[in-house]
Short mmCIF file of C-alpha atoms and ligand atoms in Angstrom, two decimals:
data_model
loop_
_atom_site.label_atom_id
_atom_site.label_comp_id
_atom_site.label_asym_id
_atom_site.label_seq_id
_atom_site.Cartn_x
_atom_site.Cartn_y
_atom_site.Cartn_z
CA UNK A 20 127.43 106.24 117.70
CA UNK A 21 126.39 106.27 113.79
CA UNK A 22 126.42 109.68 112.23
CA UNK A 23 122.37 109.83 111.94
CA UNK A 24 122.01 108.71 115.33
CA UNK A 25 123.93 111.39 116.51
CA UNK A 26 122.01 113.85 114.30
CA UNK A 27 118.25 112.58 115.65
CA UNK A 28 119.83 112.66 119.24
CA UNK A 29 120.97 116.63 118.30
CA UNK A 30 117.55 117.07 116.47
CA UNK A 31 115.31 115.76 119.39
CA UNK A 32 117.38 118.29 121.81
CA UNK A 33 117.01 120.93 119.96
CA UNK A 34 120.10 121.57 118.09
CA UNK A 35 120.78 122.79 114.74
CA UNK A 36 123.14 121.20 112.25
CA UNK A 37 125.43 122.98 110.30
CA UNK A 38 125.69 120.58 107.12
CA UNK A 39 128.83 120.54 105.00
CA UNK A 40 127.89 121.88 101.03
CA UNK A 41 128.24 118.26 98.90
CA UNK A 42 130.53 118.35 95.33
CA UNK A 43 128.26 119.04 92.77
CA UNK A 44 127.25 116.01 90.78
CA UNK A 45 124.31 114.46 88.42
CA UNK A 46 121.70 113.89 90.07
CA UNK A 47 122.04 110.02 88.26
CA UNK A 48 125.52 109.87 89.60
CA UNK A 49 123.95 110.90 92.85
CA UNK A 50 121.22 108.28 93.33
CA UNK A 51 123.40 105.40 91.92
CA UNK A 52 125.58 106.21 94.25
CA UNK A 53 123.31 106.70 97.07
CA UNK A 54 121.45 103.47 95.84
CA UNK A 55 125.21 101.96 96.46
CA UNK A 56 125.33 102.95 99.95
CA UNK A 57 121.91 102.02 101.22
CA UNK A 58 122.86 98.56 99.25
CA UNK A 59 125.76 98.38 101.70
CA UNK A 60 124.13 99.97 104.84
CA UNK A 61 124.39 97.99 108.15
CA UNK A 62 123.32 100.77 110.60
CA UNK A 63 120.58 99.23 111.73
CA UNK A 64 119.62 95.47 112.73
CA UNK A 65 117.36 94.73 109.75
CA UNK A 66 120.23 94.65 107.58
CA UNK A 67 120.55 91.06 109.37
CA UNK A 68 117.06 89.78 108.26
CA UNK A 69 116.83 91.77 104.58
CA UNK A 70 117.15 89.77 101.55
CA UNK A 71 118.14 93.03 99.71
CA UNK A 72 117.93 96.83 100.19
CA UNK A 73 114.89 98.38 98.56
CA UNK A 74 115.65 101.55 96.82
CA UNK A 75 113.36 102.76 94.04
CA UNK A 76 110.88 102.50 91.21
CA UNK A 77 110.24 104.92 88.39
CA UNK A 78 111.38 107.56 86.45
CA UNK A 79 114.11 109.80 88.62
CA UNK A 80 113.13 113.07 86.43
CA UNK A 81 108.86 112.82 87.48
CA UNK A 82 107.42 115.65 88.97
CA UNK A 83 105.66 113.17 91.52
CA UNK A 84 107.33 111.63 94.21
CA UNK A 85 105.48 108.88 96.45
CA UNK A 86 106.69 107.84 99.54
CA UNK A 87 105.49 104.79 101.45
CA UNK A 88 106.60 103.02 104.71
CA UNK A 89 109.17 100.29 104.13
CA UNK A 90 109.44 97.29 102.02
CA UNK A 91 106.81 94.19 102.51
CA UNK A 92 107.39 90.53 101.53
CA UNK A 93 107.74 91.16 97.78
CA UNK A 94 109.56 94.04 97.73
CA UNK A 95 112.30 92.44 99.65
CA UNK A 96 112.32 89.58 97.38
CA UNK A 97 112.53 91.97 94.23
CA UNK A 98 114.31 94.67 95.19
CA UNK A 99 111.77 97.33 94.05
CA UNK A 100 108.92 99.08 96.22
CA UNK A 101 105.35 98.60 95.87
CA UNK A 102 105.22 95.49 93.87
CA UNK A 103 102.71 93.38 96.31
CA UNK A 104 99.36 93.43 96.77
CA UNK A 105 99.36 97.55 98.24
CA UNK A 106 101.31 98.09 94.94
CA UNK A 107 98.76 96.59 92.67
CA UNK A 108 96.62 98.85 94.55
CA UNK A 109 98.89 101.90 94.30
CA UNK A 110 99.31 101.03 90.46
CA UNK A 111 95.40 101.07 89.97
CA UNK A 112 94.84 104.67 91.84
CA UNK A 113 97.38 105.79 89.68
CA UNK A 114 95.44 104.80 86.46
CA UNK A 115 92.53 106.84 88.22
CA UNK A 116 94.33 109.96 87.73
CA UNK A 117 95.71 109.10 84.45
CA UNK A 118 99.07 108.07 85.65
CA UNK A 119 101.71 105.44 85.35
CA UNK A 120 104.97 104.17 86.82
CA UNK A 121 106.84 106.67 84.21
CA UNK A 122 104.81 109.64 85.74
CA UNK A 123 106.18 108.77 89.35
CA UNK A 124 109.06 108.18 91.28
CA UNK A 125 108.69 105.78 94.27
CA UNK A 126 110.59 105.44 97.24
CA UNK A 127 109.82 104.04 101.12
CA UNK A 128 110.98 105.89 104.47
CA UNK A 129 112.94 102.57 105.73
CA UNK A 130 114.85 100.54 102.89
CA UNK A 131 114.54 97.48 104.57
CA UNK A 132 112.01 95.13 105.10
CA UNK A 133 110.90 95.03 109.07
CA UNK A 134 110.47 91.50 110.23
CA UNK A 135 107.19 90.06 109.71
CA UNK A 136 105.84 93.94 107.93
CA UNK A 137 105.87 95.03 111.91
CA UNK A 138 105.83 99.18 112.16
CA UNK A 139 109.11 100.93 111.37
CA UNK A 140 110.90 101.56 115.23
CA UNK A 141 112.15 105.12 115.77
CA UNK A 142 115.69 104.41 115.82
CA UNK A 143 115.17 102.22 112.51
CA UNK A 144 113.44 105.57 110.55
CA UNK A 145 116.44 107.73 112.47
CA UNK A 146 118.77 105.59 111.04
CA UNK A 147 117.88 105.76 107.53
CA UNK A 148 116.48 109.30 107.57
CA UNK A 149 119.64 110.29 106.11
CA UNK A 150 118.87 107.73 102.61
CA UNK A 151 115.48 109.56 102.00
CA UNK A 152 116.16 113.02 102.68
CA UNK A 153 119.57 112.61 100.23
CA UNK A 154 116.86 111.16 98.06
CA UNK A 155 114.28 114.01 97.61
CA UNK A 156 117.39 116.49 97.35
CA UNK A 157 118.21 114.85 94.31
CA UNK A 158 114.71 114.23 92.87
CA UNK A 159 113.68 117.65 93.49
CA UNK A 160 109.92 116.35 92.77
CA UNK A 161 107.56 119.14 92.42
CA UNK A 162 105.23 117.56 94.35
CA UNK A 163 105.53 114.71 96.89
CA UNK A 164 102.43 112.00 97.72
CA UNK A 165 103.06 110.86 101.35
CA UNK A 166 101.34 107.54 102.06
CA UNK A 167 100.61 107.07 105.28
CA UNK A 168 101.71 108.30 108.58
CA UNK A 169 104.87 107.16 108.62
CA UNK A 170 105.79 109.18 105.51
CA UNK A 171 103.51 111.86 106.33
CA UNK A 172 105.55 112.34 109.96
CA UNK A 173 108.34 111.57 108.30
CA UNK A 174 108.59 114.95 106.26
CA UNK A 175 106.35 117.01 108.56
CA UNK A 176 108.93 115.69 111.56
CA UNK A 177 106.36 115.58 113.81
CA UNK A 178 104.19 112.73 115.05
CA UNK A 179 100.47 113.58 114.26
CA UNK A 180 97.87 111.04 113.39
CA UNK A 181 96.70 110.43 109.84
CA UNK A 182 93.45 112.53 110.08
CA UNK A 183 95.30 115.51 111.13
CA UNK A 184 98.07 115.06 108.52
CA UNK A 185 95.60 114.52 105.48
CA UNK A 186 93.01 117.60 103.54
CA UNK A 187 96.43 120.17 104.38
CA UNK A 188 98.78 121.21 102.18
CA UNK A 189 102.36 120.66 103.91
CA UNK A 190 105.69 121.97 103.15
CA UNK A 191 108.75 120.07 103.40
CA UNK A 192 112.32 122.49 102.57
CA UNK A 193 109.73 124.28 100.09
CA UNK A 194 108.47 121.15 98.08
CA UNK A 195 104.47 121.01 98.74
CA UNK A 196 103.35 117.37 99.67
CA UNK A 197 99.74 115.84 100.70
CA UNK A 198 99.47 112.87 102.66
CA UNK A 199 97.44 110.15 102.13
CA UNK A 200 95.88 106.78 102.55
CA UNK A 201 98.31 103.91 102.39
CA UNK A 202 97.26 101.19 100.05
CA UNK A 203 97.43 98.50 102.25
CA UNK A 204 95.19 100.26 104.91
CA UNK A 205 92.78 100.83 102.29
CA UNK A 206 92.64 96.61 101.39
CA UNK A 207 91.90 96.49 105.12
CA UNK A 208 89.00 99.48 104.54
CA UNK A 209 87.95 99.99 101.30
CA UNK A 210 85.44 102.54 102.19
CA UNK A 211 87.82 104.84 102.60
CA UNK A 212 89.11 104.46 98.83
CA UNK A 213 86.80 107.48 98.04
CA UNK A 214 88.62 109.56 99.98
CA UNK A 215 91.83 108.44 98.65
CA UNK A 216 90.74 109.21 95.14
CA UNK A 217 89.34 112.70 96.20
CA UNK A 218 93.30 113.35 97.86
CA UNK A 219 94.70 111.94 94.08
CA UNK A 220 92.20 114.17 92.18
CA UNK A 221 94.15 117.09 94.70
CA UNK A 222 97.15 116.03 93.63
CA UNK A 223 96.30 115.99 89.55
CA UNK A 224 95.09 119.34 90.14
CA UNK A 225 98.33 120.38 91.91
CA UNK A 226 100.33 118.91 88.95
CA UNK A 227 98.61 120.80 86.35
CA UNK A 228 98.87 124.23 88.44
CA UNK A 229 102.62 123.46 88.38
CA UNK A 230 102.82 123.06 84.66
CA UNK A 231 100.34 125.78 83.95
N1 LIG B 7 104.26 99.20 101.64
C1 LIG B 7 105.10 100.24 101.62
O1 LIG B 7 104.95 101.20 102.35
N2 LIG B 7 106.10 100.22 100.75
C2 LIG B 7 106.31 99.22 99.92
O2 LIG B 7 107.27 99.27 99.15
C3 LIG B 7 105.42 98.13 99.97
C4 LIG B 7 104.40 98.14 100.82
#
């Protein structure tokens, strides 16, 4: 059994981990590296249909981190997250709040594309839970923009529905995060873009408190 298999299997009973204190490094050093290892990562069967692993986009010092779901068709062509049509999307609320892709660091809670864009599978986010957590340790964003449910259970580890994760402001190992729309729901509903722009102006606000 894979290392974070065994670890979601402890989790889920109960258990808690006693994790082993990492060599201090950069955290550059640290993300190439990591970037390395989820390049070479066959843990879970979608290394088989991947073009590429999908690791980043950004600046690694922002104080914003967004996390989405897992690459689409694009990403997995390019390599980078949110370049599609929910990217063009995410790119445009970010101009709303006076932001751009040097303001933000972007990552996704699976690094692989899932055949045909289906829903991330348990085991799948279990699997790479490990990548994304390693992640935000080394970004240490002050503030992280969940989109989605995915994300938003992802950090909150438990499995609420999007209205009961959004309008709260959530704590994951002390770093505040809000979760949100996901751009691609909102192509499907774009009613609901004025809510999404009401959780962004939240999150501007947020920002500013932190550098005030
Ligand atoms: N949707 C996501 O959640 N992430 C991407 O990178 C692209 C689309």
């Amino acid at each position: 059994m894979s290392d974070a298999l065994n670890r979601y299997y402890l989790q889920a009973m109960g258990i808690d981990l006693w994790e082993l204190r990492r060599p201090h490094v950069s955290s550059e050093q640290g993300l190439g590296a990591l970037a390395k290892e989820v390049a070479a990562c066959t843990q879970c069967s979608l290394h088989k249909t991947r073009t590429q692993t999908v690791f980043c986009r950004g600046n690694s010092n922002a104080k914003l981190m967004i996390i989405g779901e897992a690459p689409g068709f694009f990403e997995d062509q390019q390599g980078l997250p949110f370049v599609g049509k929910a990217g063009a999307l995410l790119n445009q609320m970010l101009q709303s709040i006076e932001m751009a892709e040097n303001d933000v660091y972007i990552a996704n809670v699976l690094k692989c594309r899932p055949p045909n864009n289906r829903d991330p599978q348990l085991e799948e986010i279990a699997q790479c839970s490990s990548y994304l957590e390693r992640q935000i340790e080394l970004i240490q964003p002050s503030l992280i923009l969940a989109l989605g449910r995915f994300a938003g259970q992802f950090l909150l580890n438990k499995p609420l529905p999007l209205k009961q994760l959004r309008k709260t402001l959530h704590h994951y190992h002390n770093i505040p995060f809000i979760v949100s729309y996901h751009p691609a729901y909102l192509l499907r509903n774009p009613a609901d873009k004025k809510q999404a722009f009401l959780d962004l102006l939240t999150v501007k606000k947020l920002l500013v408190e932190k550098q005030g």
